[in-house]
XYZ file of C-alpha atoms in Angstrom:
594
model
C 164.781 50.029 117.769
C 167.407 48.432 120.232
C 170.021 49.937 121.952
C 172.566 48.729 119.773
C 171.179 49.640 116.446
C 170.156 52.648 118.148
C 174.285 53.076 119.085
C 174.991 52.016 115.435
C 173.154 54.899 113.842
C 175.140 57.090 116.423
C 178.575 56.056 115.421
C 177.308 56.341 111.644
C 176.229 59.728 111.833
C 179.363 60.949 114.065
C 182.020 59.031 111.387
C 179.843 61.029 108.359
C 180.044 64.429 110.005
C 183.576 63.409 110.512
C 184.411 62.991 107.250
C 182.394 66.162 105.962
C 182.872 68.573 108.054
C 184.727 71.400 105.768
C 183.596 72.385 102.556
C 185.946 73.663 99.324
C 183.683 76.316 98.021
C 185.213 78.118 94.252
C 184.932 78.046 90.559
C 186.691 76.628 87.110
C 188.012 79.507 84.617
C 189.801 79.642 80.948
C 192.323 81.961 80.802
C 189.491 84.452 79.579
C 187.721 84.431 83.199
C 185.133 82.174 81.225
C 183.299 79.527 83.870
C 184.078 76.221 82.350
C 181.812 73.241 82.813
C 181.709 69.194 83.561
C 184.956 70.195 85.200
C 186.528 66.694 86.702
C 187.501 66.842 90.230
C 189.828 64.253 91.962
C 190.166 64.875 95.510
C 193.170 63.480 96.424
C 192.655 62.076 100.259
C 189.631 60.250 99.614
C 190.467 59.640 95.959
C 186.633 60.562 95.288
C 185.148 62.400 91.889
C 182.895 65.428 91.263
C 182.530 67.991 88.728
C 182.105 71.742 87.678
C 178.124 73.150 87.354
C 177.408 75.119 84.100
C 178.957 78.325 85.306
C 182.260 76.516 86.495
C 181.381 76.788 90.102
C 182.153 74.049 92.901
C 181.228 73.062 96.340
C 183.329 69.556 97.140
C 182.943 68.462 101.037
C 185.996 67.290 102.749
C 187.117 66.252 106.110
C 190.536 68.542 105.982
C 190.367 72.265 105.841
C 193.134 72.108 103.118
C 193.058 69.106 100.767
C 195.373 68.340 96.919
C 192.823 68.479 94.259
C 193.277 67.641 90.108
C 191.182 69.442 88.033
C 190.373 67.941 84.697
C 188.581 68.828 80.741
C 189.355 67.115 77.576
C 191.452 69.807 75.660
C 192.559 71.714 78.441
C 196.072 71.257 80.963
C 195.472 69.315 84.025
C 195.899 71.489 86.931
C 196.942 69.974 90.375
C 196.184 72.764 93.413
C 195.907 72.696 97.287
C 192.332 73.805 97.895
C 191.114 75.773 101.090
C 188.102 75.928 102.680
C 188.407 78.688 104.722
C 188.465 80.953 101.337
C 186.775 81.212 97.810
C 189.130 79.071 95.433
C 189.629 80.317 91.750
C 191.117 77.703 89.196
C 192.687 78.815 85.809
C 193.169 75.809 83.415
C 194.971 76.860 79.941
C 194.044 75.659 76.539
C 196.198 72.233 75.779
C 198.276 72.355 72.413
C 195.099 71.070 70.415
C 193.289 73.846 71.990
C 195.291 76.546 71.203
C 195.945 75.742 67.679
C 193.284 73.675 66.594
C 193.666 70.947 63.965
C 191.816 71.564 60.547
C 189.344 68.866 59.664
C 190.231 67.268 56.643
C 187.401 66.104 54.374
C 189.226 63.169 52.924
C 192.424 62.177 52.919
C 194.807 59.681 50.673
C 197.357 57.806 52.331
C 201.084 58.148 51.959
C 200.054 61.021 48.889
C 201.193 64.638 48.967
C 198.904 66.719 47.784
C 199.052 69.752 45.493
C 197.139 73.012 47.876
C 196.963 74.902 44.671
C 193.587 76.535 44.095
C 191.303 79.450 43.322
C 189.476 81.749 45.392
C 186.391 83.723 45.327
C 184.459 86.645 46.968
C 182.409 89.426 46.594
C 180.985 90.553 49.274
C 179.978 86.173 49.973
C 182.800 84.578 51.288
C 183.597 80.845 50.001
C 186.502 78.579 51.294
C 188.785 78.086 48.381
C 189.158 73.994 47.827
C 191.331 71.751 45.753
C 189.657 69.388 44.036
C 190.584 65.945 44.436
C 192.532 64.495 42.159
C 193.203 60.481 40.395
C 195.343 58.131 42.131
C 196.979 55.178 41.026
C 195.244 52.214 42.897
C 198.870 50.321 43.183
C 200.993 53.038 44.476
C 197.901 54.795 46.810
C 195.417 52.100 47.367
C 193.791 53.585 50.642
C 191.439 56.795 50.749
C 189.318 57.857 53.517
C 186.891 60.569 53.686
C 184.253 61.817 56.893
C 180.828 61.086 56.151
C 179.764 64.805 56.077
C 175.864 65.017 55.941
C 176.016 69.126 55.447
C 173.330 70.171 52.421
C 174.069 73.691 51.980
C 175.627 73.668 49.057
C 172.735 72.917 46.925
C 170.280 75.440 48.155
C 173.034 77.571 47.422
C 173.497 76.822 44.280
C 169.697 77.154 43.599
C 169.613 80.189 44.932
C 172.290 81.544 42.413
C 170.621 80.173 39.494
C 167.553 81.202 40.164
C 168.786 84.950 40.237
C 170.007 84.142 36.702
C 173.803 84.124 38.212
C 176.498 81.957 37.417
C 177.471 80.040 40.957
C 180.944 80.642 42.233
C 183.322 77.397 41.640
C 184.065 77.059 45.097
C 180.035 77.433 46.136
C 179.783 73.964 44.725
C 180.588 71.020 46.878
C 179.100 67.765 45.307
C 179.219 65.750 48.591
C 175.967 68.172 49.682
C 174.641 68.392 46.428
C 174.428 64.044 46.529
C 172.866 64.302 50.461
C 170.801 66.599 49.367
C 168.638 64.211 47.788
C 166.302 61.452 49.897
C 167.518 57.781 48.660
C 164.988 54.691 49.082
C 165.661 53.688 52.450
C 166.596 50.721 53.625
C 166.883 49.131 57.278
C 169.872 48.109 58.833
C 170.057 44.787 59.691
C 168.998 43.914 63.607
C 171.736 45.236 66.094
C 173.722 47.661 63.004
C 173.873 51.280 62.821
C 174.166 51.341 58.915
C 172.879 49.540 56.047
C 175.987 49.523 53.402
C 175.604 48.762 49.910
C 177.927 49.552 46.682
C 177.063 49.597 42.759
C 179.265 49.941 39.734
C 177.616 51.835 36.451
C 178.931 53.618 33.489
C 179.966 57.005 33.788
C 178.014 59.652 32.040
C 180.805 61.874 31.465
C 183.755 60.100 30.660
C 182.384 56.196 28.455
C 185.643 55.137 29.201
C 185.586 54.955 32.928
C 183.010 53.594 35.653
C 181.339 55.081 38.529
C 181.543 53.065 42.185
C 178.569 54.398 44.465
C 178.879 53.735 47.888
C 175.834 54.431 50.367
C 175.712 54.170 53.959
C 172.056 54.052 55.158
C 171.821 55.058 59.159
C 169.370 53.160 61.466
C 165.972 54.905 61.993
C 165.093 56.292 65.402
C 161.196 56.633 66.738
C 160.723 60.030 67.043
C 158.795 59.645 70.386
C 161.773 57.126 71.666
C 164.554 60.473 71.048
C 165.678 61.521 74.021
C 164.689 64.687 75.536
C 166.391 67.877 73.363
C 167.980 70.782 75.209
C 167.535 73.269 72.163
C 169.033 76.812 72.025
C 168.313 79.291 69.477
C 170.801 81.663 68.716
C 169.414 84.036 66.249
C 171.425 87.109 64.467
C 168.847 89.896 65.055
C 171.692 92.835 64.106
C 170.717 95.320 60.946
C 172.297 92.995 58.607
C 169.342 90.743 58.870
C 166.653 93.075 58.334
C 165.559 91.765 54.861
C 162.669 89.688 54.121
C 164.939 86.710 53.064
C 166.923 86.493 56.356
C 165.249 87.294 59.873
C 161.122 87.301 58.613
C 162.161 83.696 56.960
C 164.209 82.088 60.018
C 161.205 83.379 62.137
C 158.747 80.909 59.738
C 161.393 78.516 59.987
C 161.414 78.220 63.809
C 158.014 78.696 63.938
C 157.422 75.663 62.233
C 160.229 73.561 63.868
C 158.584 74.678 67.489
C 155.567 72.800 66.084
C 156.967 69.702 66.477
C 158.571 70.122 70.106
C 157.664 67.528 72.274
C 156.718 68.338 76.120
C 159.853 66.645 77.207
C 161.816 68.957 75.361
C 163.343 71.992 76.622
C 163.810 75.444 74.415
C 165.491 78.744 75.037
C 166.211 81.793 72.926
C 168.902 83.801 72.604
C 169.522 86.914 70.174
C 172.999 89.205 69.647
C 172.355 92.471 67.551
C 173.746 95.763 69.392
C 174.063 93.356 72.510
C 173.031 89.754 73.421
C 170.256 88.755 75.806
C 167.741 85.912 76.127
C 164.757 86.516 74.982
C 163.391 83.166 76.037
C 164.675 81.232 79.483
C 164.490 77.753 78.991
C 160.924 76.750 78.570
C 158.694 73.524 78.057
C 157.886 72.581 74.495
C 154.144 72.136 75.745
C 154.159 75.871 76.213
C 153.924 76.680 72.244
C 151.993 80.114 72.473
C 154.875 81.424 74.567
C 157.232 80.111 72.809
C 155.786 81.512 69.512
C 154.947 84.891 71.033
C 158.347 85.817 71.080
C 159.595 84.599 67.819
C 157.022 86.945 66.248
C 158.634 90.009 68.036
C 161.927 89.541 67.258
C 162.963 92.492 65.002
C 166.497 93.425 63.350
C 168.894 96.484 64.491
C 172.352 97.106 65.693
C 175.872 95.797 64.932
C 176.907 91.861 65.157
C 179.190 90.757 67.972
C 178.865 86.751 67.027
C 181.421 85.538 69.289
C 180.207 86.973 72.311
C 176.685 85.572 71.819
C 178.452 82.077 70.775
C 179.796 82.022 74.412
C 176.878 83.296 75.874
C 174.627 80.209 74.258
C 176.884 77.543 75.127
C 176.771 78.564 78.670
C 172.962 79.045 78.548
C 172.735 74.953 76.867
C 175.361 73.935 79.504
C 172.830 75.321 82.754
C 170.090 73.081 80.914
C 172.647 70.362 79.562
C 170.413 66.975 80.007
C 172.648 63.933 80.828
C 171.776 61.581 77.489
C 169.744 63.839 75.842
C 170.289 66.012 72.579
C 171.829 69.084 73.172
C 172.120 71.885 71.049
C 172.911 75.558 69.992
C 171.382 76.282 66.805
C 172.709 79.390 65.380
C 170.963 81.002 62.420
C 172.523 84.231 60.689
C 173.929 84.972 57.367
C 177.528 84.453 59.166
C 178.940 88.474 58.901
C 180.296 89.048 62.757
C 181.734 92.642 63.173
C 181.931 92.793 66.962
C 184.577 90.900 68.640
C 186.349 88.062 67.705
C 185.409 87.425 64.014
C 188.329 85.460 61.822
C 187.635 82.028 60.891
C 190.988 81.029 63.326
C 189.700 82.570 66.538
C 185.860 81.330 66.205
C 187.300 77.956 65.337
C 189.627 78.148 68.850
C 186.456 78.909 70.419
C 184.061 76.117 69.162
C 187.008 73.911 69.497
C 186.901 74.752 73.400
C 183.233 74.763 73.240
C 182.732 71.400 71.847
C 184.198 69.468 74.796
C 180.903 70.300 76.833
C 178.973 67.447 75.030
C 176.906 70.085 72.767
C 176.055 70.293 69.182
C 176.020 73.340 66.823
C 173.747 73.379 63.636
C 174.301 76.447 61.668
C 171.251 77.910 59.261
C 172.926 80.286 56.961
C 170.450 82.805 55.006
C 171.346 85.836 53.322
C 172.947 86.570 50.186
C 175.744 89.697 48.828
C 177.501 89.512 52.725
C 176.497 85.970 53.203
C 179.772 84.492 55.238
C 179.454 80.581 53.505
C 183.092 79.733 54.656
C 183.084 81.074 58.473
C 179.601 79.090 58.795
C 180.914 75.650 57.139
C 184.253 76.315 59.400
C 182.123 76.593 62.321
C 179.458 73.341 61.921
C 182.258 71.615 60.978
C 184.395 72.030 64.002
C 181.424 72.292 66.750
C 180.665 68.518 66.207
C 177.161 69.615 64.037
C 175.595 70.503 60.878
C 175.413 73.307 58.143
C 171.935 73.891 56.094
C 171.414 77.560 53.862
C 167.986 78.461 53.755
C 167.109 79.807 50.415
C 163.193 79.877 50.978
C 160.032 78.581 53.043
C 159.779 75.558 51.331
C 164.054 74.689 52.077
C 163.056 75.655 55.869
C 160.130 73.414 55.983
C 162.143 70.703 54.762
C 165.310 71.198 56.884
C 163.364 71.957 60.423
C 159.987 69.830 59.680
C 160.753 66.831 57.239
C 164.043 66.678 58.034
C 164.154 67.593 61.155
C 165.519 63.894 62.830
C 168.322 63.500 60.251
C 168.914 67.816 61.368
C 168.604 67.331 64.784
C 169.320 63.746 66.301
C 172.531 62.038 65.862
C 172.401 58.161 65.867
C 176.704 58.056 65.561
C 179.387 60.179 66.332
C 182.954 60.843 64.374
C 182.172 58.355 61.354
C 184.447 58.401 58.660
C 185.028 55.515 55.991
C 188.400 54.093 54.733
C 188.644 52.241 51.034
C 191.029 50.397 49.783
C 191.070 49.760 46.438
C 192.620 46.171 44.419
C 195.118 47.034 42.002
C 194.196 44.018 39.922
C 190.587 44.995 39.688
C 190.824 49.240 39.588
C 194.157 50.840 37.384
C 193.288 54.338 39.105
C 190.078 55.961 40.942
C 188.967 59.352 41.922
C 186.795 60.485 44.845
C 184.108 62.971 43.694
C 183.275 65.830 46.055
C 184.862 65.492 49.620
C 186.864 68.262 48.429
C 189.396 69.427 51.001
C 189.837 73.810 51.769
C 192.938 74.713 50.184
C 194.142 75.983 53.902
C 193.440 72.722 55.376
C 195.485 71.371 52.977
C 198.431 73.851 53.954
C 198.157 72.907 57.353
C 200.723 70.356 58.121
C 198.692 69.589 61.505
C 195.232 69.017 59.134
C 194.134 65.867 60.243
C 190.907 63.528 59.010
C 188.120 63.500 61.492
C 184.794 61.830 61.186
C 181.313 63.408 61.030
C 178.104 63.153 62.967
C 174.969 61.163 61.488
C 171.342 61.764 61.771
C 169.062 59.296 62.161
C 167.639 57.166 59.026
C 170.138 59.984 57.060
C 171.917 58.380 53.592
C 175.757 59.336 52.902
C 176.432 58.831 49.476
C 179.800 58.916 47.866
C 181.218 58.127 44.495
C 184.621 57.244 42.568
C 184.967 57.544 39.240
C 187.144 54.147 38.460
C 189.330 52.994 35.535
C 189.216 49.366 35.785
C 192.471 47.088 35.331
C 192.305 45.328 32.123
C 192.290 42.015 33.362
C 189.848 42.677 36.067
C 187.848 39.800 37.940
C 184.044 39.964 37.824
C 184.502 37.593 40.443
C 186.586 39.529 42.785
C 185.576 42.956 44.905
C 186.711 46.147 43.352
C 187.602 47.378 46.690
C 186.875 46.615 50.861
C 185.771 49.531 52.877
C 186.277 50.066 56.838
C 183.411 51.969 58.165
C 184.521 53.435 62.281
C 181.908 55.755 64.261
C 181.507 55.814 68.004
C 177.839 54.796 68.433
C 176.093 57.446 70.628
C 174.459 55.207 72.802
C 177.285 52.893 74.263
C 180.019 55.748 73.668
C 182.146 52.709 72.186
C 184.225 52.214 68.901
C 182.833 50.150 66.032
C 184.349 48.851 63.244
C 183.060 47.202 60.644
C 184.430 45.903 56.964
C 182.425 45.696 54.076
C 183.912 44.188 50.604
C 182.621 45.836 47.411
C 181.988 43.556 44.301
C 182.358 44.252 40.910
C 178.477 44.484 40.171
C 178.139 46.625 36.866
C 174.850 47.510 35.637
C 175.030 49.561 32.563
C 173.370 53.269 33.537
C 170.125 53.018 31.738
C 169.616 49.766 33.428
C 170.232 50.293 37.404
C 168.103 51.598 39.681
C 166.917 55.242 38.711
C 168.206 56.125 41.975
C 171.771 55.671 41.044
C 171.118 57.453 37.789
C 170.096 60.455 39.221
C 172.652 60.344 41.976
C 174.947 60.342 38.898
C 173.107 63.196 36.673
C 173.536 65.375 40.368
C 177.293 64.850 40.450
C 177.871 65.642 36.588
C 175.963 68.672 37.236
C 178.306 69.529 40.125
C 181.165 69.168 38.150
C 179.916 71.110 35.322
C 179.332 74.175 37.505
C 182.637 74.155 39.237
C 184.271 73.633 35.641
C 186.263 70.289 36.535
C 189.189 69.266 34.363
C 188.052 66.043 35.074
C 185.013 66.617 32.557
C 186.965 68.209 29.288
C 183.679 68.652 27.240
C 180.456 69.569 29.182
C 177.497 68.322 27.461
C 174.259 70.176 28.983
C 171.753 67.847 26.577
C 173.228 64.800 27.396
C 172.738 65.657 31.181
C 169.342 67.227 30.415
C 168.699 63.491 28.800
C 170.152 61.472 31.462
C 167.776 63.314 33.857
C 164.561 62.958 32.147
C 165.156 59.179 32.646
C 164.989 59.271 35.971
C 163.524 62.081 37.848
C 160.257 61.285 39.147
C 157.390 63.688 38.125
C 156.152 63.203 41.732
C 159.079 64.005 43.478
C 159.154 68.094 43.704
C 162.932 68.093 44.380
C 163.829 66.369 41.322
C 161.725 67.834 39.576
C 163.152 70.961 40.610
C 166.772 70.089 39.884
C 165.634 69.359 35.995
C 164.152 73.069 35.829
C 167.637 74.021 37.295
C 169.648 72.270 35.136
C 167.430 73.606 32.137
C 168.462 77.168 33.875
C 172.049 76.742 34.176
C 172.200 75.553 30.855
C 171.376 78.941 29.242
C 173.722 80.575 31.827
C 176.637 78.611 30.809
C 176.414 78.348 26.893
C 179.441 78.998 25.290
C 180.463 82.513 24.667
C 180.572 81.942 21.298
C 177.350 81.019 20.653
C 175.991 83.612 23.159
C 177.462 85.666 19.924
C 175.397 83.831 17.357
C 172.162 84.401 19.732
C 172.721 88.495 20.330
C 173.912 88.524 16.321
C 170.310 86.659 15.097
C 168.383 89.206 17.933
C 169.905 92.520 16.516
C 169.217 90.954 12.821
C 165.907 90.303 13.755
C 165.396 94.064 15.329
C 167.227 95.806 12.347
C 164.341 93.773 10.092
C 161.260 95.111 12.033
C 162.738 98.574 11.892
C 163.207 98.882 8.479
C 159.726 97.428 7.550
């Protein structure tokens, strides 16, 4: 090397150490002395960027031994301060407005329309949100309705579960949107560069021969399995003494047993339990290392109180020291929902996943449990921490959610979609959305406002409006356009995309099976949460319908037949529930006397 490069290097090295010579040592807190991470830092001098680790901490270098730095988080004040490096720096950032009071999701929402918050309410020892169910508009005075594309399934399990204990399901229990996602639908590939494959049919509706049905399904692109990112998982699981029954902790420890099966070397797993106290179990560990990993879900046992927001906090900051840049992270918290230690309304756990889902990481809730199973704090939390909401009834539900399922569960392929219709007065007199029910509070809420939902890969939203058509309607014109907008996950952009709806009708015993059944599920939704909207429920006629199209090889549908065959019994009218005890007693009187 010559003398000048050699001098070059020198002057280099001297204008670096110049520049970096102090150091701005501290840490990022909420007002609850909580480290906050993927702090941004603007240094104001050299107008350069850096950020907060997982516990909040920061080490920034500087060439001034006191320096203006902006401190910045999505939801929170931005905080201006003159940093020292001759001591350890503490930041406070408060909540923003958002933060503080955080807006209610609405399910679905119709433009320019008031609507009535009256409803009913149920509990007995379960808690269920209390909803209002949606109710017909006029297509020419509210054209426009848009709902989130929710892919939650709880409901149905739920409802399963209830019949199957000979119980009638509470009204509010029922939420057809899950009952319809429930379901697998034919699947069918996007076209090259889309994240959905759309498609619309109009049929006859089963309940009401006077009106049509309008399904809409939204089909999202498939994902490789091997081609997923890594995952940054984190089990949270509810170990306290409310879980020790065999349908609660001993069946989420098959359920994660069989999930860890499928954990790829690449992926990254830690446990975390809250029952007396939290602790981790299980520090963040390769999903190669299975027999370690399975070791300590079999000694997990149940004891102690439940203080659920503590542990909440606790997980997040345990995902946010392993957060992978691109990857999938997420808590997954499984408990039957009943905190008693800390923080435990619905308001304050929705403040804190609210804060919590800033950081870039998903919650999936696994609800189990029944007589103090919290349905309403669990739904209010998936809903709000960007994730998903699945009840476990049984094995077989928790081989289907964490095994078969488990991409659609675990991987999200779009962020914040939601769908907006608008409906042709000259083609539709009035319409209904089915399901997409919004919580009576929500409704209350002045602030409420409609916010998308996050979608699996290869998962199917369906959705369906029961329609009056106009009277001179136009075979030849669509029924309705739809505006599909998601943020895809990969380019973190906005898309928007329109998709017209033609009038298509099939009568129902002539289109695809798959839209018969879809129908059968949401007549049987609205029969158990005793709509208005279906003035004389007919339990053969839906017991007909379904034997049309339920394939004998499909076990779920199957299933849903027996159910329906269940629920039937459960819900004949009192009156001839008299008929039946007055033939049994007739019957016994006869065998005594002989």
């Amino acid at each position: 090397m010559n003398l000048r490069c050699i001098a070059l290097v020198c002057l280099l090295l001297i204008a670096a150490t110049a520049d970096a010579q102090f150091y701005f040592r501290g840490e990022v807190k909420d007002a609850g002395g909580n480290g906050l991470a993927l702090v941004q830092i603007r240094v104001h001098a050299s107008n350069s960027f850096y950020s907060s680790g997982s516990t909040g901490a920061f080490g920034i270098p500087s060439s001034r031994t006191k320096d203006t730095v902006s401190f910045f988080l999505h939801g929170y004040e931005e905080k201006t301060v003159v940093l020292n490096s001759n001591e350890y720096n503490t930041v406070l950032m408060k909540p923003s407005a958002a933060i503080s009071n955080p807006k209610r999701k609405l399910l679905s929402v119709t433009r320019d329309k008031k609507e009535d918050t009256k409803g009913h309410y149920f509990t007995s020892g379960e808690t269920y949100s209390s909803q209002v169910e949606n109710s017909f508009n006029e297509a020419a005075d509210y054209a426009s309705v848009g709902f989130a594309m929710n892919v939650d399934k709880a409901s149905y399990s739920n409802i399963r579960r209830f019949i199957n204990m000979n119980s009638r399901v509470p009204t509010d229990a029922v939420r057809i949107e899950e009952m319809l996602n429930y379901f697998p639908q034919p699947y069918k590939e996007p076209q090259p560069g889309k994240d959905f494959h759309v498609q619309s049919q109009l049929t006859d509706c089963p309940w009401n021969p006077s009106n049509r049905l309008l399904f809409l399904q939204l089909q999202a692109r498939k994902v490789n399995y091997d081609s997923l990112p890594p995952s940054n998982f984190v089990f949270l699981i509810d170990v306290s003494g409310s879980m020790d029954l065999p349908n609660r902790l001993p069946l989420l420890k098959t359920a994660f047993r069989m999930m860890v099966q499928n954990l790829r070397s690449i992926d990254t797993l830690s446990i975390m339990l809250y029952g007396g106290t939290v602790g981790i179990v299980l520090q963040p560990t390769g999903g190669n290392e299975k027999d370690k990993i399975m070791s300590v879900i079999d000694s997990l046992a149940a004891g102690g109180d439940t203080p659920g927001e503590s542990a909440i906090r606790q997980a997040y900051r345990l995902a946010q020291s392993q957060f992978i840049v691109g990857g999938n992270n997420r808590v997954i918290l499984a408990t039957d929902g009943d905190f008693n230690v800390g923080e435990s309304s619905e308001e304050a756990l929705m403040q804190l996943i609210t804060q919590k889902q800033q950081t870039g990481i998903y919650l999936t809730c696994l609800g189990v449990g029944m007589g103090n199973y919290k349905d309403s704090k669990l739904e209010a939390l998936a809903k709000k921490g960007n994730g998903n909401f699945a009840y476990l009834d049984n094995v077989m539900e928790a081989e289907k959610v964490l095994v078969k399922e488990l991409m659609q569960t675990l991987y999200v392929v779009v962020d914040d979609a939601y769908l907006n219709t608008v409906f042709q007065s000259s083609q539709v007199k009035r319409y209904r959305l089915i399901g997409f029910d919004n919580r009576k509070d929500v409704l209350a809420d002045g602030n409420s406002i409609l916010e998308g939902g996050e979608i699996g890969t290869g998962h199917t939203v369906t959705a369906v409006f029961e329609v009056e058509l106009a009277k001179d309607h136009n075979t030849d014109q669509p029924v309705a356009e739809a505006e599909l907008s998601y943020q895809s996950v990969e380019t973190k952009s906005r898309v928007n995309d329109k998709f017209p709806f033609p009038l298509n009708y099939q009568s129902l015993y002539r289109v695809d099976s798959s839209y018969r059944f879809a129908a059968a599920v949401a007549m049987f939704g609205l029969m158990l949460k005793q709509s208005p909207y279906i003035e004389k429920p007919n339990w053969d006629a839906l017991i007909n319908l379904l034997t049309t199209c339920v394939d004998p090889k499909d076990y779920w549908q199957s299933e849903m037949l027996m159910l329906v065959r269940k629920a039937k019994d459960l819900y004949k009218p009192v009156k001839e529930k008299k008929r039946w005890f007055r033939k049994r007693e007739r019957k016994k009187d006869e065998i005594i006397l002989f």
